[in-house]
Every structure is written in structure tokens, then in C-alpha cells.
Amino acid sequence: MKTRLLSKKQMQGLLSMKEVVELCARTFEDEARGGVDCPAKVPTHLQGPEGQPAGTVSVMPAFVGWQNAAGCKFIGGNTGRRSRGLPYIYASQLMIDPATGDLAGVMDAEYLTQMRTGAQTGAALRFMKGEGASLRVGLFGCGSQGYTQIQALAAVARITELRLYDIYRPAAEKMAGEVAGLVQGPVLVCDEPSQAADADLIALVTLSLTPVLKKEWVRPGTLIFALGTYQEVESELILAADKVIVDHIGQTMERGCLKTVVEEGRFGPEKVYATVSQLALGQKPLGDLSAQILLCVMIGTGMLDIAVGQEYLKRAKEKGVGALFDFLEEE
Ligand SMILES: NC(=O)c1ccc[n+]([C@@H]2O[C@H](COP(=O)([O-])OP(=O)(O)OC[C@H]3O[C@@H](n4cnc5c(N)ncnc54)[C@H](O)[C@@H]3O)[C@@H](O)[C@H]2O)c1
């Protein structure tokens, strides 16, 4: 079997954000039915030439039953890449045929990650509020993942106002122009993070190493999506949330928003109300959301990458996109 090789450019435009939201939603549902195997991501700690810490690269394997798809993504982030005009995230993905073990595809996964990180929020929002809700949205972090958060929210809801906050104001100003067409109301660039917290839904996708969202700014009825790799939500707000939802219990205890409160012994798996997959099939009703602060922590699962990668592979094959390479040199 020849392996299909796909570049970022070849993948762009093959799937719409609405389609990627649907793929993520179906995969969450499949996980709830027991059709998915998605271990926690495994981080490897890197060092620079002087032995200094150089971030982590994580391996994210998964099998997705409803598509009969399997594979593995590896992903890291490196702030030094910006000076080379490259995104912070770097990622690649291998896809195998689970029946034969043949290497079906090798693809760029930086663009794929952006699409699925947006789409996972879109799918989770659909499980929480249904399709077509009207929402005032506050976005913290106006970079690559921030853009697809807005794309995905616009695919499942009406954004009636968008408040953008970035520690680097020009990033928020640039994004305001890029997303204006996705918003049915004003797009405001905020000088202070508290202004962006005045919203029905807050999404955080920053590189901040310390919390940026404070408890005193958030009122009942707010949905918070904490998606960054480090803790972006103040510990007191985590502990005050009425319900905490996660994408993967094991890995959200070890990294991302909840890591510190877990290490301090103030939070643990028993305090998670539900996984996103349990919401998908209505196994855990949320009740009246207007009176609750809901915190949804999704640091990203391999199952969504594999589900989305499988569909990219299928579309590319149909359209004859991508090069074929024979790793086994059979002919
Ligand atoms: N949950 C997931 O599935 C998932 C997937 C991919 C990336 N991520 C994480 O999302 C985060 C953002 O990644 P990206 O690719 O968009 O990076 P990016 O560099 O493209 O964008 C990050 C933005 O955050 C801004 N920022 C940094 N500190 C801030 C602060 N204190 N307050 C407000 N804004 C701040 C930066 O100026 C930048 O514009 C990272 O933590 C990354 O690891 C999560």
C-alpha cells in the first residue's frame, strides 16, 4: 500500500468548519458508546543545546471506531519559531489502516489542530446549548487557535457581540478585522482582560503561564472554555464553578487549567461533573445553565485528531490531492 502525504496547503479548504464540528461531535458520541480508545497524551520534555528546558512534544494515539480509523499525532509548541515566521504549534500525524497496520497517510497537523481545537468547542457548545444559541463571546488570546474558536462558535451559534483581549493588542486588532464577517454585532478590542470577561461564553487560548481570568469578573450563566496548555483561570474561579466538564479525565489532572489545584489537593477526578462525551449522549444533564458557572477544560484529545485526519485523507483521495509514497518499496 502506498502512503498518502498531505501538506498543510493541500488540506486547507478540503473540509469546512461545520464539517469538522460534526466529525468531533460524532467522535464524542462514539466515545460515550465505547467505540473509541483514546489514551492520555504522553509528553516528552525537550532540552536546548545548553541543557535548558525547550518545551514538550506530546504523542497522541487513538482508535476511532465509527470510522475504523487509527493513528497518532505528535505536537509541540515553541515560541522561538515566531522569529522564523512560523506558528507556535508544530504537529504531524500518522494514519494507519487498523485492519492491516498499513501506513495510510502522513500529514501536517498544525492546521488540522487549529480546526479541531475550534471544532471541539463548537461540538461541546452544541451538547450544552443546542444549535443556534445567541451569545456574547469573550476571547482571550487572539492567535491561531483563537481564530478557529470564533469560526467554530459561529458555525453552531449566533455571536451577537465579540470582545477580544490579547496581551499584545495588535493581535486583537488584526483578529477584529478577520472575524467581523462571522459576528452578528459589534467586535470590540478590549484594553483590560476584565472587559473581555463580560460575556456569556469565554474562550481562553493564550500562552499565559499564569491565570488571566479572575473569579470576580465572572457572573452566573457564563460558560468558560479553558483550552490553553497552562492555567488560565484563577484557582478560586475553578473551585467556585458549579460544574467542571473535561475532555479527558486522566490528562486534565496532569496538565492544563486544573493541574495546580489537583497538585494542591483541592481538586480531583471525583469533582469532575462529566466528560464532554457524557454530555454528547445526554448521560449527564446540565440543568438550568442561566444560574451556573460552567467550566469546560479541553486540552485536546487524539481521538478528535484521528477522526478529522481520517476525513482529510478520504477527501484528498477523492480529489486526487497529495503525493503517494511507498515506504515498503514493494514494486
Ligand atoms: N486545547 C487544545 O486542544 C489546544 C490545541 C492547540 C493549542 N492549544 C494551546 O492553545 C494556546 C494558544 O495556542 P496558539 O497556537 O493559538 O498560539 P499563538 O501564539 O498563535 O496565540 C497565542 C496568543 O495568546 C496571546 N497571549 C499570550 N499571553 C497572554 C495573556 N496573558 N493574555 C492574553 N493573551 C495572551 C499571544 O499574544 C498570542 O496572540 C497554547 O497554550 C497552546 O498550547 C490548545
mmCIF file with all atom_site columns, C-alpha atoms and ligand atoms in Angstrom, residues 41 60 73 75-79 82 86-90 110 113-114 116-118 120-121 139-149 165-172 175 193 204-212 226-230 232 247 251 255 297-301 304-305, ligand 1:
data_model
loop_
_atom_site.group_PDB
_atom_site.id
_atom_site.type_symbol
_atom_site.label_atom_id
_atom_site.label_alt_id
_atom_site.label_comp_id
_atom_site.label_asym_id
_atom_site.label_entity_id
_atom_site.label_seq_id
_atom_site.pdbx_PDB_ins_code
_atom_site.Cartn_x
_atom_site.Cartn_y
_atom_site.Cartn_z
_atom_site.occupancy
_atom_site.B_iso_or_equiv
_atom_site.pdbx_formal_charge
_atom_site.auth_seq_id
_atom_site.auth_comp_id
_atom_site.auth_asym_id
_atom_site.auth_atom_id
_atom_site.pdbx_PDB_model_num
ATOM   1   C CA  . LYS A 1 41  ? -1.314  12.211 25.636 1.00 0.00 ? 41  LYS A CA  1
ATOM   2   C CA  . MET A 1 60  ? -1.414  11.406 20.972 1.00 0.00 ? 60  MET A CA  1
ATOM   3   C CA  . LYS A 1 73  ? -0.308  12.796 16.282 1.00 0.00 ? 73  LYS A CA  1
ATOM   4   C CA  . ILE A 1 75  ? 2.604   18.011 18.699 1.00 0.00 ? 75  ILE A CA  1
ATOM   5   C CA  . GLY A 1 76  ? 4.733   20.612 20.415 1.00 0.00 ? 76  GLY A CA  1
ATOM   6   C CA  . GLY A 1 77  ? 4.897   24.357 20.867 1.00 0.00 ? 77  GLY A CA  1
ATOM   7   C CA  . ASN A 1 78  ? 7.969   26.571 20.597 1.00 0.00 ? 78  ASN A CA  1
ATOM   8   C CA  . THR A 1 79  ? 7.927   30.354 20.976 1.00 0.00 ? 79  THR A CA  1
ATOM   9   C CA  . ARG A 1 82  ? 7.872   33.048 15.544 1.00 0.00 ? 82  ARG A CA  1
ATOM   10  C CA  . LEU A 1 86  ? 6.232   30.030 11.780 1.00 0.00 ? 86  LEU A CA  1
ATOM   11  C CA  . PRO A 1 87  ? 3.292   29.333 14.134 1.00 0.00 ? 87  PRO A CA  1
ATOM   12  C CA  . TYR A 1 88  ? 3.910   28.484 17.803 1.00 0.00 ? 88  TYR A CA  1
ATOM   13  C CA  . ILE A 1 89  ? 2.434   24.986 17.325 1.00 0.00 ? 89  ILE A CA  1
ATOM   14  C CA  . TYR A 1 90  ? 4.164   22.301 15.266 1.00 0.00 ? 90  TYR A CA  1
ATOM   15  C CA  . GLU A 1 110 ? -0.742  22.167 12.646 1.00 0.00 ? 110 GLU A CA  1
ATOM   16  C CA  . THR A 1 113 ? -5.079  21.011 15.163 1.00 0.00 ? 113 THR A CA  1
ATOM   17  C CA  . GLN A 1 114 ? -6.367  24.546 14.695 1.00 0.00 ? 114 GLN A CA  1
ATOM   18  C CA  . ARG A 1 116 ? -10.249 20.560 15.601 1.00 0.00 ? 116 ARG A CA  1
ATOM   19  C CA  . THR A 1 117 ? -9.430  22.824 18.582 1.00 0.00 ? 117 THR A CA  1
ATOM   20  C CA  . GLY A 1 118 ? -12.083 25.222 17.328 1.00 0.00 ? 118 GLY A CA  1
ATOM   21  C CA  . GLN A 1 120 ? -14.204 20.690 19.825 1.00 0.00 ? 120 GLN A CA  1
ATOM   22  C CA  . THR A 1 121 ? -15.565 23.889 21.410 1.00 0.00 ? 121 THR A CA  1
ATOM   23  C CA  . LEU A 1 139 ? -11.970 35.626 23.600 1.00 0.00 ? 139 LEU A CA  1
ATOM   24  C CA  . PHE A 1 140 ? -8.672  35.664 25.485 1.00 0.00 ? 140 PHE A CA  1
ATOM   25  C CA  . GLY A 1 141 ? -5.719  35.036 23.147 1.00 0.00 ? 141 GLY A CA  1
ATOM   26  C CA  . CYS A 1 142 ? -6.072  36.160 19.530 1.00 0.00 ? 142 CYS A CA  1
ATOM   27  C CA  . GLY A 1 143 ? -3.642  33.766 17.835 1.00 0.00 ? 143 GLY A CA  1
ATOM   28  C CA  . SER A 1 144 ? -4.034  30.665 15.665 1.00 0.00 ? 144 SER A CA  1
ATOM   29  C CA  . GLN A 1 145 ? -6.360  28.753 17.998 1.00 0.00 ? 145 GLN A CA  1
ATOM   30  C CA  . GLY A 1 146 ? -8.306  31.919 18.818 1.00 0.00 ? 146 GLY A CA  1
ATOM   31  C CA  . TYR A 1 147 ? -9.321  32.396 15.203 1.00 0.00 ? 147 TYR A CA  1
ATOM   32  C CA  . THR A 1 148 ? -10.794 28.905 14.867 1.00 0.00 ? 148 THR A CA  1
ATOM   33  C CA  . GLN A 1 149 ? -12.637 29.269 18.186 1.00 0.00 ? 149 GLN A CA  1
ATOM   34  C CA  . TYR A 1 165 ? -8.389  40.552 24.564 1.00 0.00 ? 165 TYR A CA  1
ATOM   35  C CA  . ASP A 1 166 ? -4.748  39.819 23.833 1.00 0.00 ? 166 ASP A CA  1
ATOM   36  C CA  . ILE A 1 167 ? -1.746  40.897 25.877 1.00 0.00 ? 167 ILE A CA  1
ATOM   37  C CA  . TYR A 1 168 ? -0.332  42.036 22.516 1.00 0.00 ? 168 TYR A CA  1
ATOM   38  C CA  . ARG A 1 169 ? -3.078  44.443 21.394 1.00 0.00 ? 169 ARG A CA  1
ATOM   39  C CA  . PRO A 1 170 ? -2.182  44.393 17.647 1.00 0.00 ? 170 PRO A CA  1
ATOM   40  C CA  . ALA A 1 171 ? -3.083  40.668 17.605 1.00 0.00 ? 171 ALA A CA  1
ATOM   41  C CA  . ALA A 1 172 ? -6.601  41.511 18.837 1.00 0.00 ? 172 ALA A CA  1
ATOM   42  C CA  . MET A 1 175 ? -8.325  39.465 14.515 1.00 0.00 ? 175 MET A CA  1
ATOM   43  C CA  . PRO A 1 193 ? -8.982  41.452 30.484 1.00 0.00 ? 193 PRO A CA  1
ATOM   44  C CA  . LEU A 1 204 ? -9.200  31.100 26.624 1.00 0.00 ? 204 LEU A CA  1
ATOM   45  C CA  . VAL A 1 205 ? -6.440  30.156 24.199 1.00 0.00 ? 205 VAL A CA  1
ATOM   46  C CA  . THR A 1 206 ? -3.446  32.158 25.395 1.00 0.00 ? 206 THR A CA  1
ATOM   47  C CA  . LEU A 1 207 ? 0.180   31.279 26.030 1.00 0.00 ? 207 LEU A CA  1
ATOM   48  C CA  . SER A 1 208 ? -0.069  32.737 29.530 1.00 0.00 ? 208 SER A CA  1
ATOM   49  C CA  . LEU A 1 209 ? 1.780   30.797 32.231 1.00 0.00 ? 209 LEU A CA  1
ATOM   50  C CA  . THR A 1 210 ? -0.323  32.439 34.957 1.00 0.00 ? 210 THR A CA  1
ATOM   51  C CA  . PRO A 1 211 ? -4.126  32.840 35.334 1.00 0.00 ? 211 PRO A CA  1
ATOM   52  C CA  . VAL A 1 212 ? -5.690  35.608 33.231 1.00 0.00 ? 212 VAL A CA  1
ATOM   53  C CA  . ALA A 1 226 ? -10.238 26.800 29.132 1.00 0.00 ? 226 ALA A CA  1
ATOM   54  C CA  . LEU A 1 227 ? -8.137  25.408 26.290 1.00 0.00 ? 227 LEU A CA  1
ATOM   55  C CA  . GLY A 1 228 ? -4.579  26.617 26.880 1.00 0.00 ? 228 GLY A CA  1
ATOM   56  C CA  . THR A 1 229 ? -1.778  24.323 27.928 1.00 0.00 ? 229 THR A CA  1
ATOM   57  C CA  . TYR A 1 230 ? -1.187  26.209 31.196 1.00 0.00 ? 230 TYR A CA  1
ATOM   58  C CA  . GLU A 1 232 ? -5.509  30.492 32.508 1.00 0.00 ? 232 GLU A CA  1
ATOM   59  C CA  . ASP A 1 247 ? -12.457 16.191 27.556 1.00 0.00 ? 247 ASP A CA  1
ATOM   60  C CA  . GLN A 1 251 ? -4.843  14.069 31.122 1.00 0.00 ? 251 GLN A CA  1
ATOM   61  C CA  . ARG A 1 255 ? -1.764  19.434 32.632 1.00 0.00 ? 255 ARG A CA  1
ATOM   62  C CA  . VAL A 1 297 ? -11.495 22.179 30.228 1.00 0.00 ? 297 VAL A CA  1
ATOM   63  C CA  . MET A 1 298 ? -10.416 20.638 26.936 1.00 0.00 ? 298 MET A CA  1
ATOM   64  C CA  . ILE A 1 299 ? -6.700  20.282 26.390 1.00 0.00 ? 299 ILE A CA  1
ATOM   65  C CA  . GLY A 1 300 ? -7.220  18.230 23.250 1.00 0.00 ? 300 GLY A CA  1
ATOM   66  C CA  . THR A 1 301 ? -7.605  14.516 22.564 1.00 0.00 ? 301 THR A CA  1
ATOM   67  C CA  . LEU A 1 304 ? -10.543 14.077 17.516 1.00 0.00 ? 304 LEU A CA  1
ATOM   68  C CA  . ASP A 1 305 ? -7.267  14.458 15.592 1.00 0.00 ? 305 ASP A CA  1
HETATM 69  N N1  . LIG B 2 .   ? -6.764  22.596 23.947 1.00 0.00 ? 1   LIG B N1  1
HETATM 70  C C1  . LIG B 2 .   ? -6.270  22.228 22.805 1.00 0.00 ? 1   LIG B C1  1
HETATM 71  O O1  . LIG B 2 .   ? -6.740  21.263 22.202 1.00 0.00 ? 1   LIG B O1  1
HETATM 72  C C2  . LIG B 2 .   ? -5.128  23.012 22.204 1.00 0.00 ? 1   LIG B C2  1
HETATM 73  C C3  . LIG B 2 .   ? -4.693  22.767 20.905 1.00 0.00 ? 1   LIG B C3  1
HETATM 74  C C4  . LIG B 2 .   ? -3.673  23.541 20.380 1.00 0.00 ? 1   LIG B C4  1
HETATM 75  C C5  . LIG B 2 .   ? -3.096  24.530 21.162 1.00 0.00 ? 1   LIG B C5  1
HETATM 76  N N2  . LIG B 2 .   ? -3.519  24.725 22.437 1.00 0.00 ? 1   LIG B N2  1
HETATM 77  C C6  . LIG B 2 .   ? -2.954  25.758 23.295 1.00 0.00 ? 1   LIG B C6  1
HETATM 78  O O2  . LIG B 2 .   ? -3.616  26.980 22.996 1.00 0.00 ? 1   LIG B O2  1
HETATM 79  C C7  . LIG B 2 .   ? -2.745  28.068 23.378 1.00 0.00 ? 1   LIG B C7  1
HETATM 80  C C8  . LIG B 2 .   ? -2.637  29.046 22.229 1.00 0.00 ? 1   LIG B C8  1
HETATM 81  O O3  . LIG B 2 .   ? -2.000  28.434 21.103 1.00 0.00 ? 1   LIG B O3  1
HETATM 82  P P1  . LIG B 2 .   ? -1.893  29.187 19.685 1.00 0.00 ? 1   LIG B P1  1
HETATM 83  O O4  . LIG B 2 .   ? -1.444  28.176 18.705 1.00 0.00 ? 1   LIG B O4  1
HETATM 84  O O5  . LIG B 2 .   ? -3.142  29.949 19.420 1.00 0.00 ? 1   LIG B O5  1
HETATM 85  O O6  . LIG B 2 .   ? -0.725  30.229 19.991 1.00 0.00 ? 1   LIG B O6  1
HETATM 86  P P2  . LIG B 2 .   ? -0.499  31.654 19.310 1.00 0.00 ? 1   LIG B P2  1
HETATM 87  O O7  . LIG B 2 .   ? 0.885   32.058 19.661 1.00 0.00 ? 1   LIG B O7  1
HETATM 88  O O8  . LIG B 2 .   ? -0.892  31.615 17.873 1.00 0.00 ? 1   LIG B O8  1
HETATM 89  O O9  . LIG B 2 .   ? -1.541  32.607 20.061 1.00 0.00 ? 1   LIG B O9  1
HETATM 90  C C9  . LIG B 2 .   ? -1.490  32.858 21.443 1.00 0.00 ? 1   LIG B C9  1
HETATM 91  C C10 . LIG B 2 .   ? -1.945  34.286 21.713 1.00 0.00 ? 1   LIG B C10 1
HETATM 92  O O10 . LIG B 2 .   ? -2.043  34.458 23.134 1.00 0.00 ? 1   LIG B O10 1
HETATM 93  C C11 . LIG B 2 .   ? -1.594  35.764 23.441 1.00 0.00 ? 1   LIG B C11 1
HETATM 94  N N3  . LIG B 2 .   ? -1.242  35.836 24.854 1.00 0.00 ? 1   LIG B N3  1
HETATM 95  C C12 . LIG B 2 .   ? -0.122  35.397 25.467 1.00 0.00 ? 1   LIG B C12 1
HETATM 96  N N4  . LIG B 2 .   ? -0.203  35.670 26.788 1.00 0.00 ? 1   LIG B N4  1
HETATM 97  C C13 . LIG B 2 .   ? -1.405  36.266 27.000 1.00 0.00 ? 1   LIG B C13 1
HETATM 98  C C14 . LIG B 2 .   ? -2.064  36.767 28.151 1.00 0.00 ? 1   LIG B C14 1
HETATM 99  N N5  . LIG B 2 .   ? -1.508  36.713 29.348 1.00 0.00 ? 1   LIG B N5  1
HETATM 100 N N6  . LIG B 2 .   ? -3.290  37.320 27.993 1.00 0.00 ? 1   LIG B N6  1
HETATM 101 C C15 . LIG B 2 .   ? -3.875  37.377 26.763 1.00 0.00 ? 1   LIG B C15 1
HETATM 102 N N7  . LIG B 2 .   ? -3.279  36.922 25.643 1.00 0.00 ? 1   LIG B N7  1
HETATM 103 C C16 . LIG B 2 .   ? -2.066  36.374 25.756 1.00 0.00 ? 1   LIG B C16 1
HETATM 104 C C17 . LIG B 2 .   ? -0.409  35.976 22.483 1.00 0.00 ? 1   LIG B C17 1
HETATM 105 O O11 . LIG B 2 .   ? -0.097  37.350 22.336 1.00 0.00 ? 1   LIG B O11 1
HETATM 106 C C18 . LIG B 2 .   ? -0.950  35.332 21.199 1.00 0.00 ? 1   LIG B C18 1
HETATM 107 O O12 . LIG B 2 .   ? -1.621  36.269 20.381 1.00 0.00 ? 1   LIG B O12 1
HETATM 108 C C19 . LIG B 2 .   ? -1.422  27.397 23.793 1.00 0.00 ? 1   LIG B C19 1
HETATM 109 O O13 . LIG B 2 .   ? -1.414  27.228 25.198 1.00 0.00 ? 1   LIG B O13 1
HETATM 110 C C20 . LIG B 2 .   ? -1.493  26.057 23.110 1.00 0.00 ? 1   LIG B C20 1
HETATM 111 O O14 . LIG B 2 .   ? -0.659  25.115 23.704 1.00 0.00 ? 1   LIG B O14 1
HETATM 112 C C21 . LIG B 2 .   ? -4.541  24.001 22.961 1.00 0.00 ? 1   LIG B C21 1
#
